[in-house]
Coordinates of C-alpha atoms in Angstrom, one line a residue:
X1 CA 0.0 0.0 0.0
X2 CA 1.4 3.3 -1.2
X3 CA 2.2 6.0 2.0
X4 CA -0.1 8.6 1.8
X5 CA 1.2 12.2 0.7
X6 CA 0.6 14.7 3.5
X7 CA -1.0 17.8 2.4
X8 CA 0.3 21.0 4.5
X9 CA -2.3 23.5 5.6
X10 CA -0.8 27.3 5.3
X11 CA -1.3 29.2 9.0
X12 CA -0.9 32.8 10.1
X13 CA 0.2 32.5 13.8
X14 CA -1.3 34.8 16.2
X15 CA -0.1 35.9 19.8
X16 CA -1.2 38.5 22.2
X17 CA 1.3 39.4 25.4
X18 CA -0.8 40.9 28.0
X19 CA 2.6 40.8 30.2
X20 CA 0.8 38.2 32.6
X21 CA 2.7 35.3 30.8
X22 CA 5.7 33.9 32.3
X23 CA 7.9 33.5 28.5
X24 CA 5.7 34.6 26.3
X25 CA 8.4 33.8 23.0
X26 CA 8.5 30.9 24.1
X27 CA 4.8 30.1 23.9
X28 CA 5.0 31.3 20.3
X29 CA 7.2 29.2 19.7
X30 CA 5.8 25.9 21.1
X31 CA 2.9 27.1 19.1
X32 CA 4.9 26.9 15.9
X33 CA 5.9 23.4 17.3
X34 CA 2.6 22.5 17.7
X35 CA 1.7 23.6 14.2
X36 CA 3.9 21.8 12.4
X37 CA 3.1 18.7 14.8
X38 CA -0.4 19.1 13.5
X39 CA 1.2 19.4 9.3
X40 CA 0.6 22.7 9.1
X41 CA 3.2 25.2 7.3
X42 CA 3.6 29.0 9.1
X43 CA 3.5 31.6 6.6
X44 CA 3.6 34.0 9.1
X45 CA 3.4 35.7 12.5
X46 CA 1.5 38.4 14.2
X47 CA 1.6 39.8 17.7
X48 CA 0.3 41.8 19.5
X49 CA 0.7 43.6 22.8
X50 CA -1.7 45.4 25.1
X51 CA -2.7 45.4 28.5
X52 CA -6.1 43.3 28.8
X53 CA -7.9 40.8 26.2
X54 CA -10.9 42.2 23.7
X55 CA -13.8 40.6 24.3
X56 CA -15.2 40.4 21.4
X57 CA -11.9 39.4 18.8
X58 CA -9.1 38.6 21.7
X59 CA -6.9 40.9 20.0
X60 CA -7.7 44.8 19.1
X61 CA -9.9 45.9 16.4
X62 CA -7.6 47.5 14.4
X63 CA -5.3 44.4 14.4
X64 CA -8.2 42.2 12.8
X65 CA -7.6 44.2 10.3
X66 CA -4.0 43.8 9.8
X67 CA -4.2 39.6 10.0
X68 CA -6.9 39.8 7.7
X69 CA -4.3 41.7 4.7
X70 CA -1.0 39.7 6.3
X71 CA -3.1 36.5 5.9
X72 CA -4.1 37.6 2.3
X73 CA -0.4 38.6 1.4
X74 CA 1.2 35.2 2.6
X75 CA -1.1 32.8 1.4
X76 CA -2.6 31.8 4.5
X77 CA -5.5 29.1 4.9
X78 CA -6.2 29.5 8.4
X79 CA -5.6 31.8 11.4
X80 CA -4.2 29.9 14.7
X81 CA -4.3 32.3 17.8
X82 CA -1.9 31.1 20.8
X83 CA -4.5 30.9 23.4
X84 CA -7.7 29.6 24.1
X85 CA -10.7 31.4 22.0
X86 CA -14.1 31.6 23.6
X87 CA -16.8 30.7 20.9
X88 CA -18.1 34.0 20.2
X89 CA -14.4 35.1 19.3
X90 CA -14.5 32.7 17.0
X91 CA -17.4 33.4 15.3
X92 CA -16.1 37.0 15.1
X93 CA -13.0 36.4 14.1
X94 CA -14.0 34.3 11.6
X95 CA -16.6 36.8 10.0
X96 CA -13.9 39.7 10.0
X97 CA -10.5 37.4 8.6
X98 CA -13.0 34.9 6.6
X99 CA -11.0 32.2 7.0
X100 CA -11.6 29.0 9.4
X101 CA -10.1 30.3 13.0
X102 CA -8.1 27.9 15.1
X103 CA -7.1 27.7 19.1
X104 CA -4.3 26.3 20.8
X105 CA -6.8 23.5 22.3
X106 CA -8.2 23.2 18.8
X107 CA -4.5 22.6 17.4
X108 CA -3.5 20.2 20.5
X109 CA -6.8 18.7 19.8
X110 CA -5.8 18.3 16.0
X111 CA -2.7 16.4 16.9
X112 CA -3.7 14.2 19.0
X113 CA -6.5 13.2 16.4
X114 CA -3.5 12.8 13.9
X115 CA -1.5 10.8 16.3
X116 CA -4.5 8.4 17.8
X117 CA -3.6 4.8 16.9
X118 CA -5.6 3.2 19.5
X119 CA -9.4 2.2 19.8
X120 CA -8.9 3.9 23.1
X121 CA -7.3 6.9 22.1
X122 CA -9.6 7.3 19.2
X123 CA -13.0 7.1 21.6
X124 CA -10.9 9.6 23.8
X125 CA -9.8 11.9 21.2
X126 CA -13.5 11.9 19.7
X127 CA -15.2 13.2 23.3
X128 CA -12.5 15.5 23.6
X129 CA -13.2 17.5 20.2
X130 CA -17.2 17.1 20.6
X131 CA -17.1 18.5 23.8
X132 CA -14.4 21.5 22.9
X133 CA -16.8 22.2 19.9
X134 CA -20.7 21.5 21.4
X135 CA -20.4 25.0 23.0
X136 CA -19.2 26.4 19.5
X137 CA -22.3 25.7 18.1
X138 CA -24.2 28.6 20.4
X139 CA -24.4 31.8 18.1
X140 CA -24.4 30.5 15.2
X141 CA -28.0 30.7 14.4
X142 CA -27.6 33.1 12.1
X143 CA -25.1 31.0 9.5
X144 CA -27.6 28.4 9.9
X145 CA -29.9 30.4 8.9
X146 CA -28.9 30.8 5.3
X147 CA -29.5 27.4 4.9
X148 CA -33.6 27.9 5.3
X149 CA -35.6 27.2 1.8
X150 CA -37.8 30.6 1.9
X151 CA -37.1 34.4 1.3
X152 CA -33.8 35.6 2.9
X153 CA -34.3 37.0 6.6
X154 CA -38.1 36.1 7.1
X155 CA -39.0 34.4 10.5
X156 CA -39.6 30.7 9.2
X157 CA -36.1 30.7 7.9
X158 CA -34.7 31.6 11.2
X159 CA -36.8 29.0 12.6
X160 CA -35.3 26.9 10.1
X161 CA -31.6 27.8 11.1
X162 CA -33.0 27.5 15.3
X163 CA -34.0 23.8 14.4
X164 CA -30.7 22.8 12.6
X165 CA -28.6 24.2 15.2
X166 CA -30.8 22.3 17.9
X167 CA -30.6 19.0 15.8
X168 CA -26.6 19.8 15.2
X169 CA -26.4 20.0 18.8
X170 CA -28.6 17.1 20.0
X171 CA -26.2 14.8 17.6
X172 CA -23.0 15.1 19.2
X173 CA -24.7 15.2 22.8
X174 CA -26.1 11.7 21.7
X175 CA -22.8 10.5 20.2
X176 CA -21.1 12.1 23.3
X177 CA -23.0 9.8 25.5
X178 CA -22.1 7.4 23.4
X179 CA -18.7 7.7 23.1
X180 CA -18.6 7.9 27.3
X181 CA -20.1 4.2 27.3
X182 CA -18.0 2.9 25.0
X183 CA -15.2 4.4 26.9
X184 CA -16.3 3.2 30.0
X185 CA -16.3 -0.2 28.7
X186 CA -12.7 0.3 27.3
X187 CA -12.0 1.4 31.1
X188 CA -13.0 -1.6 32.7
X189 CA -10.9 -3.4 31.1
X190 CA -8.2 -1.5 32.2
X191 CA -9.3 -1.2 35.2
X192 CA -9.3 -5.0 35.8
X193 CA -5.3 -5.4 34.2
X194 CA -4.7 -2.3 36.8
X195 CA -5.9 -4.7 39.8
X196 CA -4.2 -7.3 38.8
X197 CA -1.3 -5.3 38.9
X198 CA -2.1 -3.8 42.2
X199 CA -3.1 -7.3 43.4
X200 CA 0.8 -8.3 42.6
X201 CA 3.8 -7.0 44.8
X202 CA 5.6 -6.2 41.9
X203 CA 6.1 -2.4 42.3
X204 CA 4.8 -0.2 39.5
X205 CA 6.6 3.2 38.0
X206 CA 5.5 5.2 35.7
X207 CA 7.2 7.8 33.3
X208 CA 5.9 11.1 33.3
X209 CA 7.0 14.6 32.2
X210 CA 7.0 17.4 29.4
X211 CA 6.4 16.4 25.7
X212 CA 9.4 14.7 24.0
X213 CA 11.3 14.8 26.9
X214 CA 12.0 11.2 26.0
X215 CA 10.2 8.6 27.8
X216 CA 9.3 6.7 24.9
X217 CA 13.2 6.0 24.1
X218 CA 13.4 5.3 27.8
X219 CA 11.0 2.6 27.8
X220 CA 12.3 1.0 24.6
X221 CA 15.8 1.4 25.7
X222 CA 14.7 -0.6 29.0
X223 CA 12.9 -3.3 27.0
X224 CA 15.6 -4.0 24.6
X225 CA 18.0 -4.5 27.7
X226 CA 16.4 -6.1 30.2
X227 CA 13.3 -7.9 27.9
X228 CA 9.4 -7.6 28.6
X229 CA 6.5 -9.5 28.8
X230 CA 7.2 -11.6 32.1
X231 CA 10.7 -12.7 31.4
X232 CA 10.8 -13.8 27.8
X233 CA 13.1 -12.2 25.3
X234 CA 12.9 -8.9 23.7
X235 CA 10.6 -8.3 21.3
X236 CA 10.4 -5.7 19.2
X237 CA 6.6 -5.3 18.5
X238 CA 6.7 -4.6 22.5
X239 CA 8.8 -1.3 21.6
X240 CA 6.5 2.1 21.5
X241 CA 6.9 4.8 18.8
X242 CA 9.8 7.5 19.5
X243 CA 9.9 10.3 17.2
X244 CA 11.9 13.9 18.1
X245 CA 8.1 15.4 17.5
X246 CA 5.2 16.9 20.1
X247 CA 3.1 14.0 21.5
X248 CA 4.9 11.3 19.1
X249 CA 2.5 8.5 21.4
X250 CA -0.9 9.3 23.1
X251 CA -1.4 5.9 24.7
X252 CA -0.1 4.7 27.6
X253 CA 1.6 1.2 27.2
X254 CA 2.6 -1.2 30.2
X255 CA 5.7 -3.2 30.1
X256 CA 7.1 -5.8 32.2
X257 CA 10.8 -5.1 33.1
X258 CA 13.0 -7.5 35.0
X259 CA 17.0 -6.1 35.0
X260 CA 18.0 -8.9 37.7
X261 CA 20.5 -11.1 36.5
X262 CA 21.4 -13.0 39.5
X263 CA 18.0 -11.9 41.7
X264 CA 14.7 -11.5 41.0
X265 CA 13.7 -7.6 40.9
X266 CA 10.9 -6.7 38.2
X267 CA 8.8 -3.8 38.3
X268 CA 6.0 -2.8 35.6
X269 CA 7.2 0.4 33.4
X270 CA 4.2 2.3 32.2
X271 CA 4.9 5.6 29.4
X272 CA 2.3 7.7 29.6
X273 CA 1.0 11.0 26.9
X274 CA 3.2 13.5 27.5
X275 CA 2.5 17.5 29.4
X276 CA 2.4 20.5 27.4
X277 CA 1.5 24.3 29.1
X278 CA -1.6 25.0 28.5
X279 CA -3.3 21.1 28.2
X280 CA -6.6 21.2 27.0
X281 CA -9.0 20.2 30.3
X282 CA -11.2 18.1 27.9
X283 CA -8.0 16.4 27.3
X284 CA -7.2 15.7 30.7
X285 CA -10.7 14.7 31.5
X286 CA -11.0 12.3 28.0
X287 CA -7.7 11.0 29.3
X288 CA -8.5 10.1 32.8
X289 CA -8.5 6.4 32.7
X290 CA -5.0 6.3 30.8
X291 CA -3.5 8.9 33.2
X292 CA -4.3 7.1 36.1
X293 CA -1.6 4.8 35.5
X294 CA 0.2 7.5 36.9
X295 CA -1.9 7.9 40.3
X296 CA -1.2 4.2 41.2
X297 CA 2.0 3.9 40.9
X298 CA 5.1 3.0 43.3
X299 CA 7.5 5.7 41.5
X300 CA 7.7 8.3 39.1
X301 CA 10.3 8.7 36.7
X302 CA 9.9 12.5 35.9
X303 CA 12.1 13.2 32.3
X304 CA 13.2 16.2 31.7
X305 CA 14.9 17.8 27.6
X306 CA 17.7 19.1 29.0
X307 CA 18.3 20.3 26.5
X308 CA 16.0 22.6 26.2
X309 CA 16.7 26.3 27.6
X310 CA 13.0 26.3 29.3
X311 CA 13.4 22.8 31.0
X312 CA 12.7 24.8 34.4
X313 CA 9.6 25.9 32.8
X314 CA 8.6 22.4 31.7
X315 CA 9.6 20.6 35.4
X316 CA 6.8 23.3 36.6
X317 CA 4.1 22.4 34.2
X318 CA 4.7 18.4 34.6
X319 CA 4.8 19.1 38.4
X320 CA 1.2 21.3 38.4
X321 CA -0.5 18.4 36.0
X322 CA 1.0 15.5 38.3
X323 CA -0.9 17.6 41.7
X324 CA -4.1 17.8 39.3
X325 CA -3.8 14.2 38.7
X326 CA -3.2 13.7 42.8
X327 CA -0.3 12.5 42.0
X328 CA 1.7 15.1 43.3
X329 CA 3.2 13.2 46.6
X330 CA 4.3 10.2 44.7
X331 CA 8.4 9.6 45.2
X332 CA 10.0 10.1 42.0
X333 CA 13.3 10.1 40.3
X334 CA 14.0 13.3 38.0
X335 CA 16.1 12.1 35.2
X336 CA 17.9 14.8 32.7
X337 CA 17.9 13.5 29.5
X338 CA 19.6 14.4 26.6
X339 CA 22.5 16.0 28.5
X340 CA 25.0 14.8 25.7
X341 CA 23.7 18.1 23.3
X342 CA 24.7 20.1 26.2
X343 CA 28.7 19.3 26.0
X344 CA 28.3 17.4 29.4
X345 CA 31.4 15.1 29.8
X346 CA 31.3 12.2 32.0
X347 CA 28.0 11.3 31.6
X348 CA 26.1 9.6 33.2
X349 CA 25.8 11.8 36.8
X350 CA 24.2 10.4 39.3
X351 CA 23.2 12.5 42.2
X352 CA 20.4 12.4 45.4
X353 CA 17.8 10.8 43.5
X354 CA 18.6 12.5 40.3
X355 CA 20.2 11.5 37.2
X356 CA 22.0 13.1 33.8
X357 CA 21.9 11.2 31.4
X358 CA 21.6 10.2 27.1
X359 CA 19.0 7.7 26.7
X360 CA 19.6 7.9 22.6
X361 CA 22.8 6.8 23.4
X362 CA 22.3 4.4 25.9
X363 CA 24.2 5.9 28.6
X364 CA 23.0 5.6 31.9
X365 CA 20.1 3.1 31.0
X366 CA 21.8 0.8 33.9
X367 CA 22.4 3.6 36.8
X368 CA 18.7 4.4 36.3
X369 CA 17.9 1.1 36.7
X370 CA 19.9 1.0 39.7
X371 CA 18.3 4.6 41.0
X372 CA 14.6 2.8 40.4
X373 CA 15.5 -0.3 42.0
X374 CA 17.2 1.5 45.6
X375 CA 13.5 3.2 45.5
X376 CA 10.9 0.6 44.9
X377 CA 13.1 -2.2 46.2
X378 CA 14.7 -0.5 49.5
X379 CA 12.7 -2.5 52.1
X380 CA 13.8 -6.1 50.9
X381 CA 15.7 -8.2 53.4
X382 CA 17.8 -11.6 53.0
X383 CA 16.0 -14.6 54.9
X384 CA 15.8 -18.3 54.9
X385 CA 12.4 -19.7 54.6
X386 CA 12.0 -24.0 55.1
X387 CA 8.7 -24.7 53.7
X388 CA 6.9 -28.3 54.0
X389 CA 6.2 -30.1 50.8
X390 CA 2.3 -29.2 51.2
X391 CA 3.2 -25.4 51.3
X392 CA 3.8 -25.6 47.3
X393 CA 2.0 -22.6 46.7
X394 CA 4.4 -20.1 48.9
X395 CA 7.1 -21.8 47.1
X396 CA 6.0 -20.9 43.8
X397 CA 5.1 -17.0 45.3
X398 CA 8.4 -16.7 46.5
X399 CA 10.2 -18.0 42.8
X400 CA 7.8 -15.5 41.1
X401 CA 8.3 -12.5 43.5
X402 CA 11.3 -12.7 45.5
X403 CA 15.1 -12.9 44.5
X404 CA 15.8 -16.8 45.3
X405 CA 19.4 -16.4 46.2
X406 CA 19.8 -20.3 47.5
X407 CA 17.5 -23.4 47.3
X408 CA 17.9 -26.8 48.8
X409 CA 15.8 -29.9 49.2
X410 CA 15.5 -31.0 52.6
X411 CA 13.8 -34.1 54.7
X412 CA 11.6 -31.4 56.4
X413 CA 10.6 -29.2 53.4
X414 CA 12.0 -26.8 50.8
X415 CA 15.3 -24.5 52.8
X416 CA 15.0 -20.8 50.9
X417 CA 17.2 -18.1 51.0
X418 CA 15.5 -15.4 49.7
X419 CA 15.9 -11.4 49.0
X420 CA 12.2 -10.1 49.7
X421 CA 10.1 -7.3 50.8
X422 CA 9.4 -7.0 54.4
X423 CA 6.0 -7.6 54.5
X424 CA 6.3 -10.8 53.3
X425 CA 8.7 -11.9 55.5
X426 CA 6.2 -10.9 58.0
X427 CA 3.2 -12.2 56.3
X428 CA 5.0 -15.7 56.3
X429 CA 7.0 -15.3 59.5
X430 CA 6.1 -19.0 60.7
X431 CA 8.2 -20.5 58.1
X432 CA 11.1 -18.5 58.8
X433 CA 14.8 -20.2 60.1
X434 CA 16.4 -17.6 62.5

């Protein structure tokens, strides 16, 4: 089957600095980022600053009028403004530039259509942009109007343009609902792989942070290392995409990673969608069930570019998401990746729970490892266990979830010496050998 050729949609950016914003260049630039995440080409770029927002257009009056000739001059198909527009800005921005008028949530929105793989991510995506656009729909009766069959501006073809818009908005509130019951479904099942995974002692971490910070390479880096999928070798359909590009992955994959050579000490890696400033609510809410992979887990491994002049910036906004999440008191590890474009020698540095490191290059895969294993492994103990013959089942626990460092079969039973977590120790004290 022959690749598809993309099409790139021309854009006039558009920015207003109020001074409130922290880095307001910076923003413009993610938004160009975003853009071309979503295959759109910049033609151009407008900004504007004053003191307070317009109500009606965002920007000023006499600035619609400038966008409108700059986006005639370079060619431009649509308009994308850098912050969130509230539906009746659209409408009038779209009147006065008469061209189709993008957001920032309607661009993030865009992407993450584009980059849905998933039947999940699709059903999440979907709510997402019905919900952003339901309220878009108010104020429009008047385009809808037009569409009436009798003489231009009478009262019946109002009426007519009333009904559509009603029937336009009953539609996606039906497929809304269900879209939430299909999702709910997908959910469950989730839900029930989650509990078995919270059922198991095997500690959970999850990696979290800013958008192509890196975790994907991270987790494939870890699979093709220490294998996946409960032991067995590497394989590479259990790798997840990895792409220098905004939200390269939306869905959150779950991978079994045991680096022991000599002891048993597994732990479930989860890479979850990355953070970006200014995430789309409707996004976090579509998101929730994926996202909670974050909220129950042991340890988070929070990734950081670098590389990237605003990484502070970044750490912030990953930080504030992670407290909306309540997952804001979990332990975590704060890995600086891509240090190597820096000009950082000696890498990898490991220091207080933090790391710098290259994960393209592979260095400092196995000091993370050792970082994550202190953390979620740093209550085990070494005891001897002698087990009778009947007590089959605690042997097999122990060869599935402990380190069996020495095994022996005696008269009395099966002798143990085992690395494992406290409370199991405790939880099968009467079997211990002091």
């Amino acid at each position: 089957m022959e690749k598809q050729e993309i099409i790139y949609t021309k854009v006039l950016l558009v920015g207003l600095d109020t001074g409130q914003e922290e880095d307001f260049e910076h923003s413009m630039e993610e938004l160009k980022s975003l853009a071309e995440a979503a295959y759109k080409e910049v033609a151009g770029i407008i900004v504007q600053r004053m003191p307070a927002v317009n109500k009606a257009f965002y920007i000023g009056t006499g600035k619609v009028e400038e966008v409108r000739e700059y986006a005639k001059e370079c060619g431009a198909q649509e308009v994308v403004f850098d912050n969130a527009l509230s539906p009746s800005q659209v409408r009038n921005l779209g009147r006065e530039l008469e061209l189709p008028v993008l957001d920032r949530t309607n661009l993030i929105l865009d992407i993450f259509a584009i980059r849905a793989q998933t039947k999940e991510a699709k059903l999440q995506v979907e709510t997402a942009r019905l919900q952003y656009f339901l309220p878009r729909l108010v104020g429009m009766r008047e385009n809808l109007s037009r569409q009436g069959g009798t003489t231009g501006g009478s009262l019946s073809n109002r009426g007519a343009g009333e009904t559509k818009l009603e029937l336009d908005r009953r539609k996606i509130e039906h497929r809304i609902s269900e879209l939430k019951k299909d999702l709910e479904e997908v959910a469950g099942a989730r839900q029930t792989m989650r509990k078995k995974r919270n059922q198991s002692p095997i500690p959970k971490v999850a990696l979290v942070g800013y958008t192509n910070a890196g975790k994907s390479t991270i987790m494939n880096r870890m699979v093709e290392m220490y294998g996946d999928n409960m032991g067995k070798e590497y394989s590479k359909e259990k790798t997840v995409m990895e792409k220098d590009m905004l939200f390269a992955t939306l869905d959150t994959n779950v991978r079994f990673i045991n680096p022991g050579a000599d002891e048993n000490i597994p732990f479930f890696l989860a890479d979850t969608v990355g953070f970006i400033n200014k995430l789309p609510h409707g996004l976090v809410e579509a998101f929730h069930s994926t996202l909670e992979e974050v909220k129950f887990a042991d340890l988070l491994i929070h990734v950081v570019d670098f590389s990237d002049e605003h990484y502070r910036q970044h750490m912030e906004v990953t930080a504030q998401t992670l407290r909306e999440l309540e997952a804001g008191d979990i332990p975590r590890i704060v890995v600086y990746n891509k240090a190597d474009r820096c000009d950082m020698p000696d890498l990898p540095r490991v220091k207080e729970g933090q790391i710098y490191m290259a994960a393209s290059l592979g260095r400092g895969m196995a000091e993370l490892v050792d970082l994550i294993k202190e953390c979620v492994y740093a209550d085990r103990i070494q005891v001897s266990f002698l087990l009778p013959y009947d007590k089959g089942s605690i042997t097999s626990y122990f060869m599935e979830n402990a380190a069996v460092l020495e095994q022996e079969y005696r008269e009395e039973g099966v002798w143990l010496r085992v690395s494992c977590s406290k409370s199991d120790a405790d939880k099968y004290s009467q079997f211990l050998l002091v």
